mmCIF file with all atom_site columns, C-alpha atoms and ligand atoms in Angstrom:
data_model
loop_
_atom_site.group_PDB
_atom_site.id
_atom_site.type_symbol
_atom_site.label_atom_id
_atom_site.label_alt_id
_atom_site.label_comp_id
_atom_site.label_asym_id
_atom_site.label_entity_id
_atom_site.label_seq_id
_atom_site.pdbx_PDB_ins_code
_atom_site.Cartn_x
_atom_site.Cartn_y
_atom_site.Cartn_z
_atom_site.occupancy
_atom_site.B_iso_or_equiv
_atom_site.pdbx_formal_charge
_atom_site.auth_seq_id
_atom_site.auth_comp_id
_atom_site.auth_asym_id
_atom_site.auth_atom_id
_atom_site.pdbx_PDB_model_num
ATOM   1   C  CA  . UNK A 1 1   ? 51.552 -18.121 -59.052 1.00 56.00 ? 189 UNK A CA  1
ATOM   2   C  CA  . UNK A 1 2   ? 49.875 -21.169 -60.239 1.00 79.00 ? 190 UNK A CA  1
ATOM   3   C  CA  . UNK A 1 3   ? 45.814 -20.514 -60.249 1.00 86.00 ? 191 UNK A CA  1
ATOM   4   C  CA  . UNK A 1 4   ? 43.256 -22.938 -61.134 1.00 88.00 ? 192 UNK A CA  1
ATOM   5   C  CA  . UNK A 1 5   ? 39.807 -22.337 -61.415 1.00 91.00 ? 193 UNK A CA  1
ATOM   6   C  CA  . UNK A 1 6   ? 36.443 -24.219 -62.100 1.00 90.00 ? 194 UNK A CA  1
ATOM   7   C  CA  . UNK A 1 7   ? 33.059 -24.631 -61.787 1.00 90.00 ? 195 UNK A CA  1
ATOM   8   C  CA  . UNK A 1 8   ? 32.279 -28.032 -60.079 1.00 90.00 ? 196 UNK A CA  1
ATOM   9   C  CA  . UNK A 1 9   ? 29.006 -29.790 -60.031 1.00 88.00 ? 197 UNK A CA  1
ATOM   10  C  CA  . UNK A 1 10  ? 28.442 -30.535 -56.267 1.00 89.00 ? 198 UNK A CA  1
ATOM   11  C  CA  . UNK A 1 11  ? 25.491 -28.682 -54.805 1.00 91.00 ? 199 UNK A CA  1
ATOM   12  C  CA  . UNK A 1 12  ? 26.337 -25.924 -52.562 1.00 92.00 ? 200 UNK A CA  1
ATOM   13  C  CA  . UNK A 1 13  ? 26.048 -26.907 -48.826 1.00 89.00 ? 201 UNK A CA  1
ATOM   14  C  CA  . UNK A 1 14  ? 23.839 -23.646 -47.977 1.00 91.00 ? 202 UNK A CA  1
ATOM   15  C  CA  . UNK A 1 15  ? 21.686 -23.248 -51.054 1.00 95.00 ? 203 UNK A CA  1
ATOM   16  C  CA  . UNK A 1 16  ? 21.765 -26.528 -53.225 1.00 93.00 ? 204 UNK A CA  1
ATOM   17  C  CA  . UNK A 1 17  ? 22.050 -24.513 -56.547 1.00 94.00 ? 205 UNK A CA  1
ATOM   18  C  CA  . UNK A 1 18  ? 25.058 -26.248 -58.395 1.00 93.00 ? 206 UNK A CA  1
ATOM   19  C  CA  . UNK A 1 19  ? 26.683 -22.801 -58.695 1.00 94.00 ? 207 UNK A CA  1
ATOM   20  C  CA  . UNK A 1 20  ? 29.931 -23.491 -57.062 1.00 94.00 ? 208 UNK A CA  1
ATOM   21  C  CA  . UNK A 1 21  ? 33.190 -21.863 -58.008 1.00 94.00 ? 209 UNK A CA  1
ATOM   22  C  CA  . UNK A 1 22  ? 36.419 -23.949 -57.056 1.00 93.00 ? 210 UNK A CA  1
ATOM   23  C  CA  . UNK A 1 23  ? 39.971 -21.961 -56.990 1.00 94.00 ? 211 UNK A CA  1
ATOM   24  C  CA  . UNK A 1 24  ? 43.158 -23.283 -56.232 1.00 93.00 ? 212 UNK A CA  1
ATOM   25  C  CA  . UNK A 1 25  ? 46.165 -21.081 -55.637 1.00 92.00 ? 213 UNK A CA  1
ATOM   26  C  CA  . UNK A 1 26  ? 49.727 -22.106 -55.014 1.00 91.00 ? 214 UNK A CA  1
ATOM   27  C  CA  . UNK A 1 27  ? 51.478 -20.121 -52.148 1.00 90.00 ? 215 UNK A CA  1
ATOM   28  C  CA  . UNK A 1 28  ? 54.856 -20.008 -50.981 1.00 90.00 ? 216 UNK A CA  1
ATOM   29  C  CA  . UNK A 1 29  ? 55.664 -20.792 -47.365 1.00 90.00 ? 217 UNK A CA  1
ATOM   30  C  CA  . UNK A 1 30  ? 59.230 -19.461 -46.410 1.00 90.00 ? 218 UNK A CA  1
ATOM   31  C  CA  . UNK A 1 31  ? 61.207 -22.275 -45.174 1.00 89.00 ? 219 UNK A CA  1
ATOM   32  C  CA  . UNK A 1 32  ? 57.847 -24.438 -44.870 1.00 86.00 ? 220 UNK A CA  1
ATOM   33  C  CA  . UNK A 1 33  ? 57.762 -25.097 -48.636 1.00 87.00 ? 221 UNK A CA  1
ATOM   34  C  CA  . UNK A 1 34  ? 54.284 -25.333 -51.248 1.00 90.00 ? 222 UNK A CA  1
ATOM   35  C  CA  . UNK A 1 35  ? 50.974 -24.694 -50.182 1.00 91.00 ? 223 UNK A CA  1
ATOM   36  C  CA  . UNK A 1 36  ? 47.698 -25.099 -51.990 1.00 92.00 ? 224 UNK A CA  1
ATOM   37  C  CA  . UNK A 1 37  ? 44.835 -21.850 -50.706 1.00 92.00 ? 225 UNK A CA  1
ATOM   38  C  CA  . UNK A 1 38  ? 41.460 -23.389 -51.365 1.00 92.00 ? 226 UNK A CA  1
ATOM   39  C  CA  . UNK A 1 39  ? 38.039 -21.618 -51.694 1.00 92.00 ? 227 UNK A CA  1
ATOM   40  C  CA  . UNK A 1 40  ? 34.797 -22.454 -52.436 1.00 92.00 ? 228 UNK A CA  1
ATOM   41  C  CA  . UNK A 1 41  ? 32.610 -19.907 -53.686 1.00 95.00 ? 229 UNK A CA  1
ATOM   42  C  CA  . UNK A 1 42  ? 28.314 -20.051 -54.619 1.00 95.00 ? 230 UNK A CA  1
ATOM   43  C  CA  . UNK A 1 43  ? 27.833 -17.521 -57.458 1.00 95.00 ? 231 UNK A CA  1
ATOM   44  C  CA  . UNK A 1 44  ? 24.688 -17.958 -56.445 1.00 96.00 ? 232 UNK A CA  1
ATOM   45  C  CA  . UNK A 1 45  ? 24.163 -17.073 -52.459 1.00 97.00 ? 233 UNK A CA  1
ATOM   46  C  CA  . UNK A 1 46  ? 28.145 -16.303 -51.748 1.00 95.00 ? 234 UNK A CA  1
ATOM   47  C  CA  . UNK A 1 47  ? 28.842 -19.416 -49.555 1.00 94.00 ? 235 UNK A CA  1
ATOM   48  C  CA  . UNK A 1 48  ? 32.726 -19.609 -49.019 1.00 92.00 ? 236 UNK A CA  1
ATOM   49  C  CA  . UNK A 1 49  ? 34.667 -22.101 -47.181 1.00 91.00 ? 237 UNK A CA  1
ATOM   50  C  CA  . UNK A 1 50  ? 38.540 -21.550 -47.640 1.00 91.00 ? 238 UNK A CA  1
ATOM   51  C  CA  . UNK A 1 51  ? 41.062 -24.202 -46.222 1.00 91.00 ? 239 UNK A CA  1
ATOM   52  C  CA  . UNK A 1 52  ? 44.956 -24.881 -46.923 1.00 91.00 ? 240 UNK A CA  1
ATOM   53  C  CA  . UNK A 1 53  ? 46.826 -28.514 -47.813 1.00 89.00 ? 241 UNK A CA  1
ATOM   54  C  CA  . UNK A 1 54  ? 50.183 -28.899 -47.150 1.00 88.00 ? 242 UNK A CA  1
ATOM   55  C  CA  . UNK A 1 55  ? 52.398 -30.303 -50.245 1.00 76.00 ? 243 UNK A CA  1
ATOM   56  C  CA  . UNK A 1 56  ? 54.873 -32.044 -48.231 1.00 73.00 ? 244 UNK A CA  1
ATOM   57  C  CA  . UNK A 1 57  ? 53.123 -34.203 -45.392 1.00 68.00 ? 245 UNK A CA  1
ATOM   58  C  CA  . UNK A 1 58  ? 49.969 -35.265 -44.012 1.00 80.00 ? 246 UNK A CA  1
ATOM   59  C  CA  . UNK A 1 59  ? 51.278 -36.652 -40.324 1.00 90.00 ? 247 UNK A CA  1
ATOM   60  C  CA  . UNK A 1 60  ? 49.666 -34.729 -37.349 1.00 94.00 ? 248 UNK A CA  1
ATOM   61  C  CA  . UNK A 1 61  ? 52.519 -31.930 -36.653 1.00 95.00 ? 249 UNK A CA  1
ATOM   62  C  CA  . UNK A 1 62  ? 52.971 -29.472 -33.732 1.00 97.00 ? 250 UNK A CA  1
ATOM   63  C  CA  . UNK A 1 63  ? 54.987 -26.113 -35.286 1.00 97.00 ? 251 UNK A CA  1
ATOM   64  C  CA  . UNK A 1 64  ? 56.125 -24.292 -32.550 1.00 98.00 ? 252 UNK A CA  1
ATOM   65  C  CA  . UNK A 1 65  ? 57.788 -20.168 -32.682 1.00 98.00 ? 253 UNK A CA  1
ATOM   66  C  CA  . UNK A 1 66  ? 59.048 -18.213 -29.609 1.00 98.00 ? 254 UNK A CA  1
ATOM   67  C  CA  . UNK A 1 67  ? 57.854 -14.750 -30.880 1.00 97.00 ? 255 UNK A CA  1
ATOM   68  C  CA  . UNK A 1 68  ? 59.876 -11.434 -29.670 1.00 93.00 ? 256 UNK A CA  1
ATOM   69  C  CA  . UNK A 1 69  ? 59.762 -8.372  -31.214 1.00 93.00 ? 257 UNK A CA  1
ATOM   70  C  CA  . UNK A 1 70  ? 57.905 -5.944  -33.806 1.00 94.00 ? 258 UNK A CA  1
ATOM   71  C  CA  . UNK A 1 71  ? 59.720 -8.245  -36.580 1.00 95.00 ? 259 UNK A CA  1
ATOM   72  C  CA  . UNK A 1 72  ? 58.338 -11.260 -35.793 1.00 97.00 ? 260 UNK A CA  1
ATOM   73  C  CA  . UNK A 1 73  ? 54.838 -9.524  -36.499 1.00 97.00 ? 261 UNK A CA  1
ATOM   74  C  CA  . UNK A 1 74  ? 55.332 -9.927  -39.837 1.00 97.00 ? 262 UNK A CA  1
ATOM   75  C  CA  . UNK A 1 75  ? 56.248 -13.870 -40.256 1.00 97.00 ? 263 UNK A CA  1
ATOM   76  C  CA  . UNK A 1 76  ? 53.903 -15.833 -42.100 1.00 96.00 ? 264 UNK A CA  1
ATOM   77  C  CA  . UNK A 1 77  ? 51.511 -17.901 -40.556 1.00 97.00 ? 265 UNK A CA  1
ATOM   78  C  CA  . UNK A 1 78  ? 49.096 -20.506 -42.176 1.00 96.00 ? 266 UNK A CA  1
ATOM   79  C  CA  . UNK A 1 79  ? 46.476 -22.391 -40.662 1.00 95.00 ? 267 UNK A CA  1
ATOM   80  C  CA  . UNK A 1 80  ? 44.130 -24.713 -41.767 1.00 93.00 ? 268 UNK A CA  1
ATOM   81  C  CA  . UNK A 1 81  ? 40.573 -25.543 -40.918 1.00 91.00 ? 269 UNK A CA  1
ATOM   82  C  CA  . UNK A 1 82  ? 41.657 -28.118 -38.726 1.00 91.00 ? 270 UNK A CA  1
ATOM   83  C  CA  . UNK A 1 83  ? 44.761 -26.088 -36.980 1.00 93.00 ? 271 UNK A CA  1
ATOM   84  C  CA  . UNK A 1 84  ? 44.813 -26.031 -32.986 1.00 94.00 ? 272 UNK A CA  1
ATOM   85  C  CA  . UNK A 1 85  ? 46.126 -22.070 -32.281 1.00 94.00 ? 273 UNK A CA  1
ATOM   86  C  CA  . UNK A 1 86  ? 47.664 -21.987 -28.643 1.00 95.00 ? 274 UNK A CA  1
ATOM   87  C  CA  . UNK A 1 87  ? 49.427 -19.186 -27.791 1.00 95.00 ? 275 UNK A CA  1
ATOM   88  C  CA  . UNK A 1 88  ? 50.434 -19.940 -23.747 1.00 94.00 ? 276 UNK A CA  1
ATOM   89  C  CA  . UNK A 1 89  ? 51.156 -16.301 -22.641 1.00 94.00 ? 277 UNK A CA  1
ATOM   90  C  CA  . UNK A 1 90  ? 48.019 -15.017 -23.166 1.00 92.00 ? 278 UNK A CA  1
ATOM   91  C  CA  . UNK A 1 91  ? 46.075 -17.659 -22.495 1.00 90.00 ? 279 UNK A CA  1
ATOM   92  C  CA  . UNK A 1 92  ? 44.987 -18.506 -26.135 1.00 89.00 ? 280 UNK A CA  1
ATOM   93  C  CA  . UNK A 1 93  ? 43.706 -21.876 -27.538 1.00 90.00 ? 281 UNK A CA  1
ATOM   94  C  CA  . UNK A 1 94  ? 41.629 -21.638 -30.473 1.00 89.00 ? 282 UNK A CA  1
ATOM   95  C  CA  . UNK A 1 95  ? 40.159 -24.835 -31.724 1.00 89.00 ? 283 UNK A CA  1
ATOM   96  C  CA  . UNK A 1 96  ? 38.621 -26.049 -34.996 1.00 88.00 ? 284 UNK A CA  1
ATOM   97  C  CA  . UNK A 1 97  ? 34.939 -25.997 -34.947 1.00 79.00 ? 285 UNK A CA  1
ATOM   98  C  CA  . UNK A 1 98  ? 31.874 -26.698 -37.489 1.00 73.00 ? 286 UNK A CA  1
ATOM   99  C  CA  . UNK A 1 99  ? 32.605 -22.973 -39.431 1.00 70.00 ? 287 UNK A CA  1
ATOM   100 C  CA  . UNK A 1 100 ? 36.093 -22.559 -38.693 1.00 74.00 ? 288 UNK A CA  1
ATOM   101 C  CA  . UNK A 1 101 ? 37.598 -20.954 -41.613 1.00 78.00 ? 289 UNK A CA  1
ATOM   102 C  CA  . UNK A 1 102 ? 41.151 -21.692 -42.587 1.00 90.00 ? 290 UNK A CA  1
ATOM   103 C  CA  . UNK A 1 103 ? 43.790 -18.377 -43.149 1.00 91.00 ? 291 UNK A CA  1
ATOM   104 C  CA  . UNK A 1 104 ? 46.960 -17.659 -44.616 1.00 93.00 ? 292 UNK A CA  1
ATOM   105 C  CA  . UNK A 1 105 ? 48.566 -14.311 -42.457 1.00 94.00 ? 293 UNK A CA  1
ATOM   106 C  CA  . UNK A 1 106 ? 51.159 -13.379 -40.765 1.00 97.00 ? 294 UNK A CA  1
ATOM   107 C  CA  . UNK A 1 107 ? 51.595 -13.583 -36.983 1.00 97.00 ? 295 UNK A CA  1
ATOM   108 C  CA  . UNK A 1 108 ? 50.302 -9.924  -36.524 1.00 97.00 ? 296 UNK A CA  1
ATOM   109 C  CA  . UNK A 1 109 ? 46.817 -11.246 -38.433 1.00 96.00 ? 297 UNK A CA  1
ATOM   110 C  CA  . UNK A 1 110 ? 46.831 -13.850 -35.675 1.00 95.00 ? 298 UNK A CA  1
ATOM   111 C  CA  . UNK A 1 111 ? 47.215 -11.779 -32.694 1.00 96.00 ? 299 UNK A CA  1
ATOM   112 C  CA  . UNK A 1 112 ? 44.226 -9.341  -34.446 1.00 95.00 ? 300 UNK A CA  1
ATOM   113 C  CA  . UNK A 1 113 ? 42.081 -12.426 -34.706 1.00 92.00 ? 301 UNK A CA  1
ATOM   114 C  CA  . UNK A 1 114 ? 42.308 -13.325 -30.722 1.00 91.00 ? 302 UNK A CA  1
ATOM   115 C  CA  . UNK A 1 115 ? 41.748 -9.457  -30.196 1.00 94.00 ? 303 UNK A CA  1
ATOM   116 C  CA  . UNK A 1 116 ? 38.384 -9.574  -32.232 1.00 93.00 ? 304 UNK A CA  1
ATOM   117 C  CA  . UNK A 1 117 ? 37.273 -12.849 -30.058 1.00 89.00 ? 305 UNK A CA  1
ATOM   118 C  CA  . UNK A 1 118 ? 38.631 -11.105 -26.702 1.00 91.00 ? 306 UNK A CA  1
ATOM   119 C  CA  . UNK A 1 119 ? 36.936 -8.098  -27.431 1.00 94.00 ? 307 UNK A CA  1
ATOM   120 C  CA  . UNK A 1 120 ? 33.562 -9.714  -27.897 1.00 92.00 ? 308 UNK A CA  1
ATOM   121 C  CA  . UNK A 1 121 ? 33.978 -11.419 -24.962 1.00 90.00 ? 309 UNK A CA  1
ATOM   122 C  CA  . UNK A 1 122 ? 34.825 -8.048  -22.638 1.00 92.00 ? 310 UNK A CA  1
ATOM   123 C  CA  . UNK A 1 123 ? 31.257 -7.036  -24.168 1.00 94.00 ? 311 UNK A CA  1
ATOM   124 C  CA  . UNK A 1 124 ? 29.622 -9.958  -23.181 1.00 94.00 ? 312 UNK A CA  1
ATOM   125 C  CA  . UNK A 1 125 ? 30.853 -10.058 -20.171 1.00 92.00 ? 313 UNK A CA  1
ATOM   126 C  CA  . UNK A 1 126 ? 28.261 -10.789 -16.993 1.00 94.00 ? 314 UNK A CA  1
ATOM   127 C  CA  . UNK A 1 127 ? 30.137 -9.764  -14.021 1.00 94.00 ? 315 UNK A CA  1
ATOM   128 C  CA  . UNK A 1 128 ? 33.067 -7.170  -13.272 1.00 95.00 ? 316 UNK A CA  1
ATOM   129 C  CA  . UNK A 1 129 ? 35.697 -9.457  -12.906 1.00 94.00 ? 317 UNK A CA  1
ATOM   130 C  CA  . UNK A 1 130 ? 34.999 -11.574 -16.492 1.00 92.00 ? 318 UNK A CA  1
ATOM   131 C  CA  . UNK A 1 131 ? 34.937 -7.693  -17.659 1.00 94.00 ? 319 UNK A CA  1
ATOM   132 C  CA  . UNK A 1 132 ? 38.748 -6.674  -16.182 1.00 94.00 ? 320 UNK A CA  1
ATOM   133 C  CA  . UNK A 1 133 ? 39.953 -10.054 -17.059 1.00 92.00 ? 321 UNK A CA  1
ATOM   134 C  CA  . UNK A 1 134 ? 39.736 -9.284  -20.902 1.00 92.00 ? 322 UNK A CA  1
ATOM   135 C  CA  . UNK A 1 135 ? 40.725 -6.006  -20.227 1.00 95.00 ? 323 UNK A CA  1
ATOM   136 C  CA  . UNK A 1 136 ? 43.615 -6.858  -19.220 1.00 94.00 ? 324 UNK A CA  1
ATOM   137 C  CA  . UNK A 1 137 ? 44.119 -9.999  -21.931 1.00 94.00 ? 325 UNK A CA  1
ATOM   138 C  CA  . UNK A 1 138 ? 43.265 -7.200  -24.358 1.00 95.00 ? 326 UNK A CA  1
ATOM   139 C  CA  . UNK A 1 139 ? 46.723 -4.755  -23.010 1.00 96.00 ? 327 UNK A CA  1
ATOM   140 C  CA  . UNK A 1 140 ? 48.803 -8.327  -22.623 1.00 95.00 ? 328 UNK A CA  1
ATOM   141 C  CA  . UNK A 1 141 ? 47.713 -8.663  -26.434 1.00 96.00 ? 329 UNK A CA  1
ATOM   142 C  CA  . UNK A 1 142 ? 48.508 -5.164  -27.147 1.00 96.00 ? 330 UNK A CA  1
ATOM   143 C  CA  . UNK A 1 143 ? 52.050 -5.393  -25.430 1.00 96.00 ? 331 UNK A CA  1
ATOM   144 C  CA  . UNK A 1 144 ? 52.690 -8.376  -27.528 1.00 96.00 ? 332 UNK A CA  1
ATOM   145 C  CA  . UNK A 1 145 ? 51.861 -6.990  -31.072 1.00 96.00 ? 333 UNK A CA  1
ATOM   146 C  CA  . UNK A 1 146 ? 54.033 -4.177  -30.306 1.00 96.00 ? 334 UNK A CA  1
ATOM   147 C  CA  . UNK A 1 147 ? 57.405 -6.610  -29.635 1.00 95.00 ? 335 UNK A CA  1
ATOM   148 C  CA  . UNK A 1 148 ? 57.483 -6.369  -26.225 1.00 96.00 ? 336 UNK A CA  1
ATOM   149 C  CA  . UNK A 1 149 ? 55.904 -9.194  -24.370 1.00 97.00 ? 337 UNK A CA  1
ATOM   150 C  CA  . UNK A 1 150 ? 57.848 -12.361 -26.133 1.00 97.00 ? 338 UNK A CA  1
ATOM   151 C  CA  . UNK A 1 151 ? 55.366 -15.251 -26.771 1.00 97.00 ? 339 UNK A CA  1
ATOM   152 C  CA  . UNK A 1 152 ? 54.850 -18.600 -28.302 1.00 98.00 ? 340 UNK A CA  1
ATOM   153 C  CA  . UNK A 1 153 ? 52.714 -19.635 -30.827 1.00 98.00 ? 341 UNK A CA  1
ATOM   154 C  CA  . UNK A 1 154 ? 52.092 -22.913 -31.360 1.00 97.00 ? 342 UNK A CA  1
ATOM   155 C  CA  . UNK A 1 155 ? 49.800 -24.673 -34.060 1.00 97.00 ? 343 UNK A CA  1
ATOM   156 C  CA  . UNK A 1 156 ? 48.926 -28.503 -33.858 1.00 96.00 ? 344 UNK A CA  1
ATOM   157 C  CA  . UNK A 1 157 ? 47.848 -29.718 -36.920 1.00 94.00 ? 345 UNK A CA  1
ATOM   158 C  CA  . UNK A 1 158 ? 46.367 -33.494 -37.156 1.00 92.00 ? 346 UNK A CA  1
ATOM   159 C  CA  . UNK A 1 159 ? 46.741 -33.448 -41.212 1.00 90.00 ? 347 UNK A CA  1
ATOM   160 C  CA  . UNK A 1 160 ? 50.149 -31.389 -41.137 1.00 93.00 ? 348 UNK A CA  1
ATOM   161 C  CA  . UNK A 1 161 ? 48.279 -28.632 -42.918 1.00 93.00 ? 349 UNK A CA  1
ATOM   162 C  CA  . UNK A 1 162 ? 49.343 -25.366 -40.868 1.00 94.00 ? 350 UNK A CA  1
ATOM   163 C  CA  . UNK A 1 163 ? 52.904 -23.421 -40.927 1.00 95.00 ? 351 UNK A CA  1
ATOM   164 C  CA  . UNK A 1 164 ? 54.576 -20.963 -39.326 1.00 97.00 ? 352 UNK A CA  1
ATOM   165 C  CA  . UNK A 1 165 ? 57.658 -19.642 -41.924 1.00 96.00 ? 353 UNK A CA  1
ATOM   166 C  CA  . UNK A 1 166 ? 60.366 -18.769 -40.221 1.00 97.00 ? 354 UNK A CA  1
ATOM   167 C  CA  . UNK A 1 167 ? 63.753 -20.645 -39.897 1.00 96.00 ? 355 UNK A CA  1
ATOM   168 C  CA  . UNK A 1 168 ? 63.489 -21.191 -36.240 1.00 96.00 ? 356 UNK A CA  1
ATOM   169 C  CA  . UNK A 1 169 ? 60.411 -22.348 -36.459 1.00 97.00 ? 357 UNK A CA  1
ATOM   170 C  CA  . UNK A 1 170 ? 60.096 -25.872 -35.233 1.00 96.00 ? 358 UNK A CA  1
ATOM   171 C  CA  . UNK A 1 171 ? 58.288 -28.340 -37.080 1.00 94.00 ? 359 UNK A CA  1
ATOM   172 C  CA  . UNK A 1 172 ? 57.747 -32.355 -34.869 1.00 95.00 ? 360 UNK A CA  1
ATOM   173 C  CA  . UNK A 1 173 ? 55.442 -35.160 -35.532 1.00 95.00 ? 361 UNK A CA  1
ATOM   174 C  CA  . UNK A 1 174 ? 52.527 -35.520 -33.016 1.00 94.00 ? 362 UNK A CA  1
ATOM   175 C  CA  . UNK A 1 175 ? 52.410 -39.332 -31.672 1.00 92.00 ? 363 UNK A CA  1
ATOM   176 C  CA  . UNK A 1 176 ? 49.467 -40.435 -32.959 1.00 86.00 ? 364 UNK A CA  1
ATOM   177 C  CA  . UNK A 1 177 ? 47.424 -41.660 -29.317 1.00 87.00 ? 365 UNK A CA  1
ATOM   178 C  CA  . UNK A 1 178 ? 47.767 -37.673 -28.889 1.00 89.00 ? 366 UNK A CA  1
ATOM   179 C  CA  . UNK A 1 179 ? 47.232 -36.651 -32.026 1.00 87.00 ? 367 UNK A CA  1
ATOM   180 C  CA  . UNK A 1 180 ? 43.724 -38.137 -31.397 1.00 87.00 ? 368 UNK A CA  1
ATOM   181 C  CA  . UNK A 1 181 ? 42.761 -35.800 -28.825 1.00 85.00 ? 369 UNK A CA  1
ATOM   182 C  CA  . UNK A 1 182 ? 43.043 -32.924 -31.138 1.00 86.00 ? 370 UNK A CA  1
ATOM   183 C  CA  . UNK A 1 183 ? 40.005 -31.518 -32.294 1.00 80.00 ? 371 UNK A CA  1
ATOM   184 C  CA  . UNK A 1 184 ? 39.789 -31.760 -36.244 1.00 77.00 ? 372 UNK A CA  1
ATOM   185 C  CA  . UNK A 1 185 ? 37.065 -29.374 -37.126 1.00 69.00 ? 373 UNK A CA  1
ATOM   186 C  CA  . UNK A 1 186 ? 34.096 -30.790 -39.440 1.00 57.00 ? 374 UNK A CA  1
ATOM   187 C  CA  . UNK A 1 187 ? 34.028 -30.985 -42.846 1.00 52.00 ? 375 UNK A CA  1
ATOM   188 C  CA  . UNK A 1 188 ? 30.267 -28.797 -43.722 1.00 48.00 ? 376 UNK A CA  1
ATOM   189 C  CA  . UNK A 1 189 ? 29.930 -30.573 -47.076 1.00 50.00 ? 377 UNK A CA  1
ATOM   190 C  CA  . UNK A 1 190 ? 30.335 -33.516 -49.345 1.00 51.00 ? 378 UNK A CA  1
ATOM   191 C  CA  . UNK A 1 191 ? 33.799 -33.250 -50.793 1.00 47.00 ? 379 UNK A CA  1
ATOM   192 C  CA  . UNK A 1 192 ? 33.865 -36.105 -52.756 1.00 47.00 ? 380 UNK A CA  1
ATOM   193 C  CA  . UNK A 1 193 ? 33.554 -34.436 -55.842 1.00 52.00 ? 381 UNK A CA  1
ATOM   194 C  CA  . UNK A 1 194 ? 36.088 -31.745 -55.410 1.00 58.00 ? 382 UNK A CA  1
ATOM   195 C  CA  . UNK A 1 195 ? 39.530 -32.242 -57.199 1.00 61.00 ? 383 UNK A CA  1
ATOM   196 C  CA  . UNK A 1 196 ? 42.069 -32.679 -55.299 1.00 68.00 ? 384 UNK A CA  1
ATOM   197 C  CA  . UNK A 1 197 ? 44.174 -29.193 -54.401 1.00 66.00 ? 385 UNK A CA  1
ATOM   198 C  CA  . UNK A 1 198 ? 47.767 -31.248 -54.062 1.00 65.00 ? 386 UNK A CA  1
ATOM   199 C  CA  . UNK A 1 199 ? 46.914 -31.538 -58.694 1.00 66.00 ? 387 UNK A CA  1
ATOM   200 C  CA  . UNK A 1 200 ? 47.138 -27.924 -58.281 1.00 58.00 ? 388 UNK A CA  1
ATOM   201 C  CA  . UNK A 1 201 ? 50.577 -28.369 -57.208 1.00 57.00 ? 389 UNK A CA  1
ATOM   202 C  CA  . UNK A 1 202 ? 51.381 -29.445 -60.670 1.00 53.00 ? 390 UNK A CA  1
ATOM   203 C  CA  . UNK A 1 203 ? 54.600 -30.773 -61.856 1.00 40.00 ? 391 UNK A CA  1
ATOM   204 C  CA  . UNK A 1 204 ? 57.162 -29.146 -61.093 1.00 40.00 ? 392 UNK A CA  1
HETATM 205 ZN ZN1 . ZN  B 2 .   ? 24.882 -21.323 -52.479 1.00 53.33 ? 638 ZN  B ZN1 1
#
């Protein structure tokens, strides 16, 4: 794998201190193609913001995957910082927002990510009913990462930076008057000084 590290002179977003680490990683999406993983890291108060670039497009897309069974657990799944998550079944949209963080998993990681939010939300909860409602989002979710409620997941991406690799997978362009509507998430800092990740791709 194709790793490229450096220090980079922009101040870091949470400290200022010009101690910020810049790694770029190739990864290998099956039947999505090249990815570039990128994280920024302050050696000096651990700041990180991660976030994923697609080699092959940068048009809004919409990948769509009708999960059923345990196997499909285990498909990778990559989304950006500025990847829509819906997941219809269960109820699930999960937009980009200010610290949205951008992940590279597989389908299991994504179901254990709504869990976490659900489950904060059952303790939260002000009344009874809000309290049974994600108890019983929590067993749908359950059901699912076992294989044996079938779902969708769905990722709309307006830069084309998210993936789903699997070969029935579905990969369309968004039309752009709705690919407007999509939230984007917000870039925290100045990234005109970074390199750009898609030099990490390299030639070849
Ligand atoms: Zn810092």
């Amino acid at each position: 794998m194709d790793v490229r590290r450096m220090m980079i002179s922009t101040p870091c977003p949470a400290c200022g201190e010009r101690k910020l680490l810049y790694t770029a990683a190739q990864i290998d999406v099956p039947y999505f193609g090249r990815m570039v993983e990128t994280l920024l890291l302050c050696a000096h108060c651990g700041f990180k913001h991660a976030d994923v670039v697609s080699g092959r497009t940068n048009e809004p897309t919409r990948v769509t995957f009708s999960a059923s069974g345990p196997e499909a657990m285990m498909v990778r799944v990559v989304r950006s910082t500025s990847g829509t998550v819906r997941i219809p079944e269960l109820g699930v949209v999960i937009e980009p927002g200010p610290s949205s963080d951008a992940y590279v998993s597989n389908i299991e990681g994504v179901l254990n990510r709504v869990a976490a939010v659900v489950g904060h939300l059952m303790r939260d909860a002000e009344t009874d009913e809000a309290r049974q409602a994600a108890v019983d989002r929590l067993a749908q979710i359950e059901e699912a990462r076992e294989g044996r409620l079938p779902f969708t997941l769905i990722i709309e991406d307006p830069y084309g930076n998210s993936a789903i690799g699997h070969e029935s997978a579905r990969v369309e362009s968004i039309p752009p008057e709705e690919a407007e509507r999509l939230a984007k998430g917000e870039v925290t800092f100045d990234v005109q000084n970074l390199p750009d990740p898609k030099d990490a791709l390299g030639a070849n």
